[in-house]
Amino acid sequence: MSPEDTNLNADLMSDETTQAPPSAPGAARTAAVIPAAGRGVRLGPGAPKALRTLGGTPMLIHAVRAMAASRAVSLVVVVAPRDGAAEVKTLLDAHTLPERTDFLVVPGGENRQDSVKAGIDALPPGYDTVLVHDAARPLVPVDTVDAVIEAVRDGAVAVVPALPLADTVKEVEPRADGPEPVLSTPARARLRAVQTPQGFERATLVRAHETVTENVTDDASMVEQLGLPVVVVPGHEEAFKVTRPLDLVLAEAVLARRRKNDGF
Ligand code: CTP
Ligand code: MG
């Protein structure tokens, strides 16, 4: 590679970049599906969550960049709010994104599972590894993305990044009208808090979405229901989900720290 090529790559890949090799031409390729069709009810009134800004840039654009930062990811499918596909396309066009990555936008569904299914259904042939990544986790570092992809390429059919818990967890009998009886206290050392991107062998993910009809909050649990193995790789604190208003404060602080460290 000439020095000019190196510079060109550096320009294209400002911000975080990845050391993972891109897929060789003709080899199995990796696509990322980003469900971004939720309203963000827990965040309070305002625009759909994925379109709210962090450091002046829509959360969705951060999430897209986080996936496209991996050199292994050559397609990103964004699942937009049902009446917001045109707006999302405009947003993608208006922001700088790596030229080596293709983008598709499809309208989402009633719940997260329907939205992910819409994204999977839009995948062209040739993408054998599929990541599913919440738009609501805009700050996941590229090393975490690459670790998930690598585990799938090494033969796992389903991979989730996850972290040990800080809090002790209790199972309760849920009650709205008074104290809730505790049923059990699972051993914390055996528990993990699960993040995204989750990575899948494509055929397994497709089968999981065709087979499991009950509403679930993560795709790996559907693979578990098929009786297939799911493995965990280390997640990252900065891959937290923006769910409630306090999470926005944390996300802004993480971004501000990154910008300071990057010197701009
Ligand atoms: N999601 C989606 N389609 C839906 C619901 C959720 O694509 N019908 C996406 C969200 O946009 C988000 C991810 O799934 O990126 C995780 O969901 P969550 O954090 O629950 O986001 P929301 O459903 O938007 O938030 P809330 O539950 O507070 O309304
Ligand atoms: Mg939700």
Coordinates of C-alpha atoms and ligand atoms in Angstrom, one line a residue:
M1 CA 0.0 0.0 0.0
S2 CA 1.4 3.4 -1.0
P3 CA 1.7 6.2 1.6
E4 CA -1.1 8.0 -0.3
D5 CA -3.4 5.0 0.2
T6 CA -2.6 5.0 3.9
N7 CA -3.5 8.7 4.2
L8 CA -6.7 8.1 2.3
N9 CA -7.7 5.4 4.6
A10 CA -6.9 7.6 7.6
D11 CA -9.2 10.3 6.2
L12 CA -12.0 7.9 5.6
M13 CA -11.7 6.3 9.0
S14 CA -11.3 9.3 11.3
D15 CA -12.6 8.7 14.8
E16 CA -12.4 5.2 15.9
T17 CA -11.1 2.6 13.4
T18 CA -10.6 -1.1 13.5
Q19 CA -7.7 -3.4 13.0
A20 CA -9.9 -6.3 11.9
P21 CA -9.3 -7.3 8.3
P22 CA -12.1 -6.7 5.8
S23 CA -13.6 -9.7 4.2
A24 CA -11.7 -10.9 1.2
P25 CA -13.6 -10.5 -2.1
G26 CA -16.0 -13.4 -2.4
A27 CA -15.6 -14.5 1.2
A28 CA -18.4 -14.5 3.8
R29 CA -19.4 -10.9 4.5
T30 CA -20.8 -9.2 7.5
A31 CA -23.9 -7.0 7.7
A32 CA -25.2 -5.0 10.7
V33 CA -29.0 -4.5 11.3
I34 CA -29.8 -1.5 13.4
P35 CA -33.3 -1.4 14.9
A36 CA -34.0 2.3 15.3
A37 CA -37.8 2.3 15.1
G38 CA -38.7 2.7 18.8
R39 CA -40.3 5.8 20.2
G40 CA -38.2 6.0 23.3
V41 CA -41.1 6.3 25.7
R42 CA -38.8 6.0 28.8
L43 CA -36.7 8.9 27.6
G44 CA -39.7 11.2 27.9
P45 CA -41.5 13.4 25.3
G46 CA -39.7 14.4 22.2
A47 CA -38.5 13.0 18.9
P48 CA -38.1 9.2 18.4
K49 CA -35.1 8.2 20.5
A50 CA -32.8 7.3 17.6
L51 CA -33.2 10.8 16.1
R52 CA -32.3 12.7 19.3
T53 CA -28.9 14.2 19.3
L54 CA -25.8 13.5 21.3
G55 CA -23.0 16.1 20.9
G56 CA -25.1 17.6 18.1
T57 CA -25.3 14.4 16.1
P58 CA -28.3 12.1 16.0
M59 CA -27.9 9.0 18.1
L60 CA -28.6 6.8 15.1
I61 CA -25.7 8.3 13.2
H62 CA -23.4 7.5 16.1
A63 CA -24.7 3.9 16.1
V64 CA -24.2 3.6 12.3
R65 CA -20.7 4.9 12.6
A66 CA -20.0 2.5 15.4
M67 CA -20.9 -0.4 13.1
A68 CA -19.2 1.0 10.0
A69 CA -16.0 1.6 12.0
S70 CA -15.4 -2.1 11.8
R71 CA -13.6 -2.9 8.5
A72 CA -15.4 -6.3 8.5
V73 CA -18.9 -4.6 8.2
S74 CA -19.7 -3.9 4.6
L75 CA -23.5 -3.3 4.8
V76 CA -25.6 -1.5 7.4
V77 CA -29.4 -1.9 7.4
V78 CA -31.1 0.8 9.4
V79 CA -34.7 0.0 10.5
A80 CA -36.4 3.4 10.7
P81 CA -39.5 4.5 12.5
R82 CA -42.4 3.5 10.2
D83 CA -43.2 6.9 9.0
G84 CA -39.6 8.1 9.2
A85 CA -37.7 6.2 6.5
A86 CA -37.3 9.2 4.3
E87 CA -36.0 11.3 7.1
V88 CA -33.5 8.6 8.1
K89 CA -32.3 8.4 4.4
T90 CA -31.8 12.1 4.4
L91 CA -29.9 12.0 7.7
L92 CA -27.5 9.3 6.4
D93 CA -26.9 11.3 3.2
A94 CA -26.2 14.4 5.3
H95 CA -23.5 12.8 7.4
T96 CA -20.0 11.6 6.6
L97 CA -19.9 7.8 6.6
P98 CA -17.2 5.4 5.4
E99 CA -17.4 4.9 1.6
R100 CA -16.6 1.2 1.7
T101 CA -19.9 0.5 3.6
D102 CA -23.3 0.2 1.9
F103 CA -26.5 1.4 3.6
L104 CA -30.1 0.4 3.3
V105 CA -33.1 1.9 5.1
V106 CA -36.3 -0.1 5.8
P107 CA -39.4 0.8 7.8
G108 CA -39.8 -0.9 11.2
G109 CA -42.6 -2.7 13.1
E110 CA -44.7 -2.6 16.2
N111 CA -42.1 -4.1 18.5
R112 CA -38.3 -4.5 18.4
Q113 CA -38.6 -8.1 17.2
D114 CA -40.7 -7.1 14.2
S115 CA -38.2 -4.3 13.4
V116 CA -35.3 -6.7 13.5
K117 CA -37.2 -9.1 11.3
A118 CA -37.8 -6.3 8.8
G119 CA -34.0 -5.6 8.7
I120 CA -33.2 -9.3 8.3
D121 CA -35.7 -9.7 5.5
A122 CA -34.0 -6.9 3.6
L123 CA -30.5 -8.5 3.7
P124 CA -29.2 -9.3 0.2
P125 CA -27.5 -12.7 -0.4
G126 CA -23.8 -13.1 0.5
Y127 CA -23.9 -11.8 4.1
D128 CA -23.3 -14.8 6.2
T129 CA -22.6 -13.0 9.5
V130 CA -25.2 -10.7 10.8
L131 CA -24.9 -8.2 13.7
V132 CA -28.0 -6.8 15.4
H133 CA -27.3 -3.5 17.2
D134 CA -29.6 -1.2 19.0
A135 CA -29.5 2.4 17.8
A136 CA -29.9 3.1 21.5
R137 CA -26.3 2.0 22.1
P138 CA -24.6 4.7 20.2
L139 CA -21.2 4.6 21.8
V140 CA -20.1 0.9 21.6
P141 CA -16.3 0.8 20.8
V142 CA -15.2 -0.8 17.6
D143 CA -13.1 -3.4 19.5
T144 CA -16.3 -4.8 21.0
V145 CA -17.9 -5.0 17.5
D146 CA -14.8 -6.8 16.1
A147 CA -14.7 -9.2 19.1
V148 CA -18.3 -10.3 18.3
I149 CA -17.6 -10.7 14.6
E150 CA -14.5 -12.7 15.3
A151 CA -16.3 -15.1 17.6
V152 CA -19.0 -15.8 14.9
R153 CA -16.3 -16.2 12.2
D154 CA -14.6 -18.7 14.6
G155 CA -17.7 -20.8 14.5
A156 CA -20.2 -19.6 17.2
V157 CA -23.7 -19.4 15.8
A158 CA -24.7 -16.7 18.3
V159 CA -22.5 -14.3 20.3
V160 CA -23.5 -11.6 22.8
P161 CA -21.2 -9.0 24.5
A162 CA -22.0 -8.8 28.2
L163 CA -20.6 -7.5 31.5
P164 CA -20.8 -8.7 35.1
L165 CA -23.3 -7.0 37.2
A166 CA -22.5 -4.4 39.9
D167 CA -25.8 -4.8 41.7
T168 CA -27.2 -7.9 43.4
V169 CA -30.3 -9.1 41.6
K170 CA -33.5 -10.4 43.1
E171 CA -36.3 -12.3 41.5
V172 CA -39.6 -11.0 42.8
E173 CA -43.3 -11.5 42.5
P174 CA -44.2 -8.2 40.7
R175 CA -46.9 -6.1 42.4
A176 CA -48.1 -2.6 41.8
D177 CA -49.9 -2.3 45.1
G178 CA -47.3 -2.8 47.8
P179 CA -44.0 -4.4 48.7
E180 CA -43.0 -7.2 46.4
P181 CA -42.2 -10.6 47.8
V182 CA -38.6 -11.9 47.0
L183 CA -38.6 -15.3 45.4
S184 CA -34.8 -15.8 45.0
T185 CA -31.4 -14.3 44.8
P186 CA -29.4 -15.7 41.8
A187 CA -25.6 -15.9 42.4
R188 CA -24.3 -12.7 41.0
A189 CA -21.1 -14.2 39.8
R190 CA -23.1 -16.2 37.3
L191 CA -25.1 -13.3 35.9
R192 CA -24.2 -11.0 32.9
A193 CA -25.8 -7.9 31.6
V194 CA -26.2 -8.3 27.9
Q195 CA -25.4 -5.6 25.3
T196 CA -25.3 -5.3 21.5
P197 CA -24.1 -5.8 18.8
Q198 CA -25.1 -9.4 19.1
G199 CA -23.6 -11.5 16.3
F200 CA -25.2 -14.5 14.4
E201 CA -24.6 -17.0 11.7
R202 CA -27.2 -15.7 9.3
A203 CA -29.2 -18.9 8.8
T204 CA -29.5 -19.4 12.6
L205 CA -30.8 -15.8 13.1
V206 CA -33.3 -16.2 10.3
R207 CA -34.6 -19.5 11.7
A208 CA -34.9 -18.0 15.2
H209 CA -37.0 -15.2 13.9
E210 CA -39.2 -17.6 11.9
T211 CA -39.7 -19.9 14.8
V212 CA -40.1 -17.8 18.0
T213 CA -43.2 -15.8 18.0
E214 CA -43.5 -14.6 21.6
N215 CA -42.1 -11.1 22.4
V216 CA -38.5 -11.1 23.6
T217 CA -36.1 -8.2 24.2
D218 CA -33.0 -9.8 22.7
D219 CA -32.3 -11.9 19.6
A220 CA -29.9 -14.3 21.3
S221 CA -32.7 -15.6 23.6
M222 CA -34.5 -16.7 20.5
V223 CA -31.5 -18.8 19.5
E224 CA -31.5 -20.2 23.0
Q225 CA -35.1 -21.2 22.5
L226 CA -34.0 -23.2 19.4
G227 CA -31.8 -25.2 21.8
L228 CA -28.6 -23.8 20.1
P229 CA -25.5 -22.6 22.0
V230 CA -25.1 -18.9 22.6
V231 CA -21.7 -17.6 23.9
V232 CA -20.7 -14.4 25.7
V233 CA -17.7 -12.2 24.9
P234 CA -16.6 -9.3 27.1
G235 CA -18.9 -6.2 26.6
H236 CA -17.9 -2.6 27.3
E237 CA -19.1 0.0 29.8
E238 CA -19.5 2.5 27.0
A239 CA -21.9 0.1 25.1
F240 CA -24.6 1.0 27.7
K241 CA -28.1 1.6 26.4
V242 CA -29.6 5.0 26.4
T243 CA -33.0 4.3 28.0
R244 CA -33.8 7.0 30.6
P245 CA -32.9 10.7 30.8
L246 CA -29.9 10.1 33.1
D247 CA -28.4 7.9 30.3
L248 CA -28.3 10.9 28.0
V249 CA -26.2 12.8 30.6
L250 CA -23.8 9.9 30.8
A251 CA -23.6 9.6 27.0
E252 CA -22.9 13.3 26.6
A253 CA -20.1 13.0 29.2
V254 CA -18.5 10.0 27.4
L255 CA -18.6 11.9 24.1
A256 CA -17.1 15.0 25.6
R257 CA -14.3 12.9 27.1
R258 CA -13.6 11.2 23.8
R259 CA -13.5 14.6 22.0
K260 CA -11.1 16.0 24.6
N261 CA -8.9 12.9 24.3
D262 CA -8.9 13.1 20.5
G263 CA -7.9 16.8 20.7
F264 CA -10.8 18.5 19.0
Ligands
CTP1 N1 -36.9 -0.7 18.5 C1 -37.3 -0.8 17.1 N2 -38.7 -1.0 16.9 C2 -39.6 -1.0 17.9 C3 -39.2 -0.8 19.2 C4 -37.8 -0.7 19.5 O1 -36.5 -0.8 16.2 N3 -40.9 -1.1 17.6 C5 -35.5 -0.4 18.7 C6 -35.2 0.9 19.4 O2 -35.2 2.0 18.4 C7 -33.9 0.7 20.1 C8 -33.8 -0.8 20.3 O3 -35.0 -1.4 19.6 O4 -32.8 1.1 19.2 C9 -33.9 -1.1 21.8 O5 -35.2 -0.7 22.3 P1 -35.4 0.3 23.5 O6 -34.2 0.7 24.2 O7 -36.5 -0.3 24.3 O8 -36.0 1.6 22.7 P2 -37.4 2.1 22.6 O9 -38.4 1.0 22.4 O10 -37.4 3.2 21.6 O11 -37.6 2.8 24.0 P3 -38.9 2.6 25.1 O12 -39.0 1.1 25.3 O13 -38.5 3.4 26.2 O14 -40.0 3.2 24.3
MG2 MG -38.6 -0.5 24.0

